[in-house]
Short mmCIF file of C-alpha atoms in Angstrom, two decimals:
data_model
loop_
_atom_site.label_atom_id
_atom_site.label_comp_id
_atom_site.label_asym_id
_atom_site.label_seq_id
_atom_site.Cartn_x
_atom_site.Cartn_y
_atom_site.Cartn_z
CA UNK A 1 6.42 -57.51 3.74
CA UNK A 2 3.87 -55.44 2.25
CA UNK A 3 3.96 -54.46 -1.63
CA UNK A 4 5.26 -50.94 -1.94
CA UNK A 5 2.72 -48.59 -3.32
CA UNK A 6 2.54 -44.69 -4.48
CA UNK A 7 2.27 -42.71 -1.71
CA UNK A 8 4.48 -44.53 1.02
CA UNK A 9 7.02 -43.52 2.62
CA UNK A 10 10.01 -45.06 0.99
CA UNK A 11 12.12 -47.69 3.22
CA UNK A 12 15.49 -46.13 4.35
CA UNK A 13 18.34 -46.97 2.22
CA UNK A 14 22.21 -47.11 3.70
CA UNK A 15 24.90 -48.81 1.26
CA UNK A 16 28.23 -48.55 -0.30
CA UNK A 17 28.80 -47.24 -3.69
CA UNK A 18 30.92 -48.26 -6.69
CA UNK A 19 33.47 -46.39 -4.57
CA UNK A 20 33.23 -47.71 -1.33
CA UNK A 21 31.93 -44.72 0.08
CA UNK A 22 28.22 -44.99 2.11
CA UNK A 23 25.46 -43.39 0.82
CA UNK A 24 21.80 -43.06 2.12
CA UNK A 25 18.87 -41.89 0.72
CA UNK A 26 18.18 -39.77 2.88
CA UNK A 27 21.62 -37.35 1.75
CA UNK A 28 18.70 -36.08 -1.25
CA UNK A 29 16.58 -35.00 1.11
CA UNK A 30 14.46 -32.26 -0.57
CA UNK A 31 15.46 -33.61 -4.19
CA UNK A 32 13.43 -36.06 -6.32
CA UNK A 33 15.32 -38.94 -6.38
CA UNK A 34 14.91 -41.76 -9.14
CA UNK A 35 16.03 -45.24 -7.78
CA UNK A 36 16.18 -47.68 -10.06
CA UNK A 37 16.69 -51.46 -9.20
CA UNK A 38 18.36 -53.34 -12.10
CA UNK A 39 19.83 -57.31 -12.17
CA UNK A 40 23.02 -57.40 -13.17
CA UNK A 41 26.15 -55.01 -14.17
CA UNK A 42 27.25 -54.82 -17.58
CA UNK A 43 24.24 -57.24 -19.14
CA UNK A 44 22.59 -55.85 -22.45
CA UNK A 45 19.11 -54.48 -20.66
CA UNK A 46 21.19 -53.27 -17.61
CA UNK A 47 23.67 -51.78 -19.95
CA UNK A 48 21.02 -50.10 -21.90
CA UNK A 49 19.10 -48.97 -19.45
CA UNK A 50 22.35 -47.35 -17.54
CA UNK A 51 23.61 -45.43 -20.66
CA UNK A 52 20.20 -44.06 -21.38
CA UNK A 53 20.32 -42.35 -17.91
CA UNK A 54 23.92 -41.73 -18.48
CA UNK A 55 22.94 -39.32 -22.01
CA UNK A 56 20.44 -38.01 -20.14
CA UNK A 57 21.60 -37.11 -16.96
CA UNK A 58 22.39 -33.53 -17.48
CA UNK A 59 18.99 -32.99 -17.96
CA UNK A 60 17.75 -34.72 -15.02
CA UNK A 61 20.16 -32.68 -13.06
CA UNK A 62 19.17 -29.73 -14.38
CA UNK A 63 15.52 -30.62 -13.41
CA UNK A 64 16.96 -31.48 -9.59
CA UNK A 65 16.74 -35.33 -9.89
CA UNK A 66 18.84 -37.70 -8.79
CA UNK A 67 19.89 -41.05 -10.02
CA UNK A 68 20.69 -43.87 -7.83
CA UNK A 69 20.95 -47.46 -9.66
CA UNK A 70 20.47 -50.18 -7.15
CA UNK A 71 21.92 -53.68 -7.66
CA UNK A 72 22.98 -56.80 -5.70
CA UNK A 73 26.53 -56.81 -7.65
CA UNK A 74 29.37 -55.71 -5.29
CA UNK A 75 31.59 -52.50 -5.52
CA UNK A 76 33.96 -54.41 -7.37
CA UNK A 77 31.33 -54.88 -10.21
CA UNK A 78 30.10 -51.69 -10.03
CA UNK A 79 33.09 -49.53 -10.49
CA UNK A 80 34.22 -51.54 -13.51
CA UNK A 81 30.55 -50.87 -14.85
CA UNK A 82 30.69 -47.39 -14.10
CA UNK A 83 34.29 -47.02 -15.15
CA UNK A 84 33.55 -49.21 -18.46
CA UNK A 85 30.33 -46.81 -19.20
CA UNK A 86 31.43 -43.51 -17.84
CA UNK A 87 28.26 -43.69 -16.10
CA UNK A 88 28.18 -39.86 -13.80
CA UNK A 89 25.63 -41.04 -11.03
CA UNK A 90 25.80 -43.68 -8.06
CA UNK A 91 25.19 -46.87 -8.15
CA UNK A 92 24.58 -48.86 -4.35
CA UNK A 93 25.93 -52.16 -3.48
CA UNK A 94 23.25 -54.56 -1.91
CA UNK A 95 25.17 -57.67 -1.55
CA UNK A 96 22.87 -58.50 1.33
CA UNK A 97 19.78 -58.13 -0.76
CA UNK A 98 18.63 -56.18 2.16
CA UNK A 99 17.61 -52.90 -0.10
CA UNK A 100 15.84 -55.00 -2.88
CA UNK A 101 13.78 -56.81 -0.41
CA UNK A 102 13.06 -54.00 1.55
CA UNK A 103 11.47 -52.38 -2.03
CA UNK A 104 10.20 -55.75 -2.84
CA UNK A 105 12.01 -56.31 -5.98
CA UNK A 106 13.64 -59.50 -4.94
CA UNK A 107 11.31 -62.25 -6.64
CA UNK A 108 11.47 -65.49 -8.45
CA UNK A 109 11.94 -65.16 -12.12
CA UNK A 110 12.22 -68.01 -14.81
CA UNK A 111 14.43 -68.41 -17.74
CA UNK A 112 14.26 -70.94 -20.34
CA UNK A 113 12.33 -72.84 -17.74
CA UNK A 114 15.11 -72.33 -15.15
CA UNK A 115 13.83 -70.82 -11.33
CA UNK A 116 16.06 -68.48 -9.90
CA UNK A 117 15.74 -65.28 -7.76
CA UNK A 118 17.00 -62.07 -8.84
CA UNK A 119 15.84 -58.47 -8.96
CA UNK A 120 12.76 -57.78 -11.08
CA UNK A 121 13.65 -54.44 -12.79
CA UNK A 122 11.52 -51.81 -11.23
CA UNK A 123 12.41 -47.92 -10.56
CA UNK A 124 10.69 -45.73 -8.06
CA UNK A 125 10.40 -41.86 -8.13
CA UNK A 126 10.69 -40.32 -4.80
CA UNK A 127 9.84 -36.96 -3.56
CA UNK A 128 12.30 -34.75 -1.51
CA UNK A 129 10.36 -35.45 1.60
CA UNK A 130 11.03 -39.74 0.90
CA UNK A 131 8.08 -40.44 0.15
CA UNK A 132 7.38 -42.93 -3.41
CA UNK A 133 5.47 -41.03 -5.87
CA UNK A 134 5.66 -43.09 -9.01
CA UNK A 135 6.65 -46.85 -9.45
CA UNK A 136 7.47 -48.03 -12.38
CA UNK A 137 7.15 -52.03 -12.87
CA UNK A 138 7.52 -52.18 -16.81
CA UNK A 139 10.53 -50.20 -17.63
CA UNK A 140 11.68 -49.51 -20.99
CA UNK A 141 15.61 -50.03 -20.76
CA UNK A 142 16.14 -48.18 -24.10
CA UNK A 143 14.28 -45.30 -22.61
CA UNK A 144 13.61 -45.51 -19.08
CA UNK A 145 14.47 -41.41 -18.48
CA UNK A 146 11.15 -40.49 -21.04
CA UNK A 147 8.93 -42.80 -18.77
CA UNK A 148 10.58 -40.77 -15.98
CA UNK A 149 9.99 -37.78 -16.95
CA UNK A 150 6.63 -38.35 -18.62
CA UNK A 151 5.76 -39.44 -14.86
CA UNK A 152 6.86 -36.42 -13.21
CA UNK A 153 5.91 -34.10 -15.76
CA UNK A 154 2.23 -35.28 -15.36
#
């Protein structure tokens, strides 16, 4: 598949949340919607990056954003996450991987010399009509809703 880029339309999104409950992307139709693909629940970047949204998310909301946080963990995982973090926004299920390689986040990564796939930590901005207006590949997980905002703000 093609590399997303600024400007497409984003891929269709259908999935369970930490609740069990489907959710699709296209629900936010006519809101900006900030997706944000992250590799596991409760590790210290994913953590970080989660609660930062969390103490900001009344802000967002009052701007008309949505957050959706996007991982292959199951619903299991994420409720305890959310639960554990009193995280307010949704986070999707993709225990099929079929959401992270349809946004082309699911890549090889190395640690300590170790292969492994996983999801490369990437967020995209959408506009209310779906379509990807910002992508951002190096996000700050101690302050991933500035670079948001500085995005959408400019």
């Amino acid at each position: 598949m093609a590399e997303l880029k600024e400007g497409d339309q984003a891929p269709a999104i259908t999935s369970k949340d930490q609740n069990g409950i489907d959710v699709s992307l296209s629900d936010y139709k006519g809101k900006t919607v900030v997706l944000y693909f992250y590799p596991k629940d409760d590790t210290p970047g994913c953590t970080a990056e989660a609660c930062d949204f969390r103490d900001n998310y009344q802000g967002l909301q009052a701007k008309g954003i949505v957050v959706l946080g996007v991982s292959v963990d199951d619903e299991k995982s994420h409720h305890k996450f959310v639960t554990k973090h009193n995280l307010p926004f949704t986070l999707l299920a993709d225990t099929d991987q079929k959401i992270v390689n349809d946004y082309g986040v699911w890549a090889e990564k190395n640690m300590y010399g170790k292969k492994y796939m996983g999801t490369v930590r990437t967020t995209f901005i959408i506009d209310g009509d779906g379509k990807i207006i910002r992508i951002i590949k190096k996000v700050d997980t101690k302050n991933p809703t500035q670079q948001v905002l500085n995005l959408i703000n400019n």
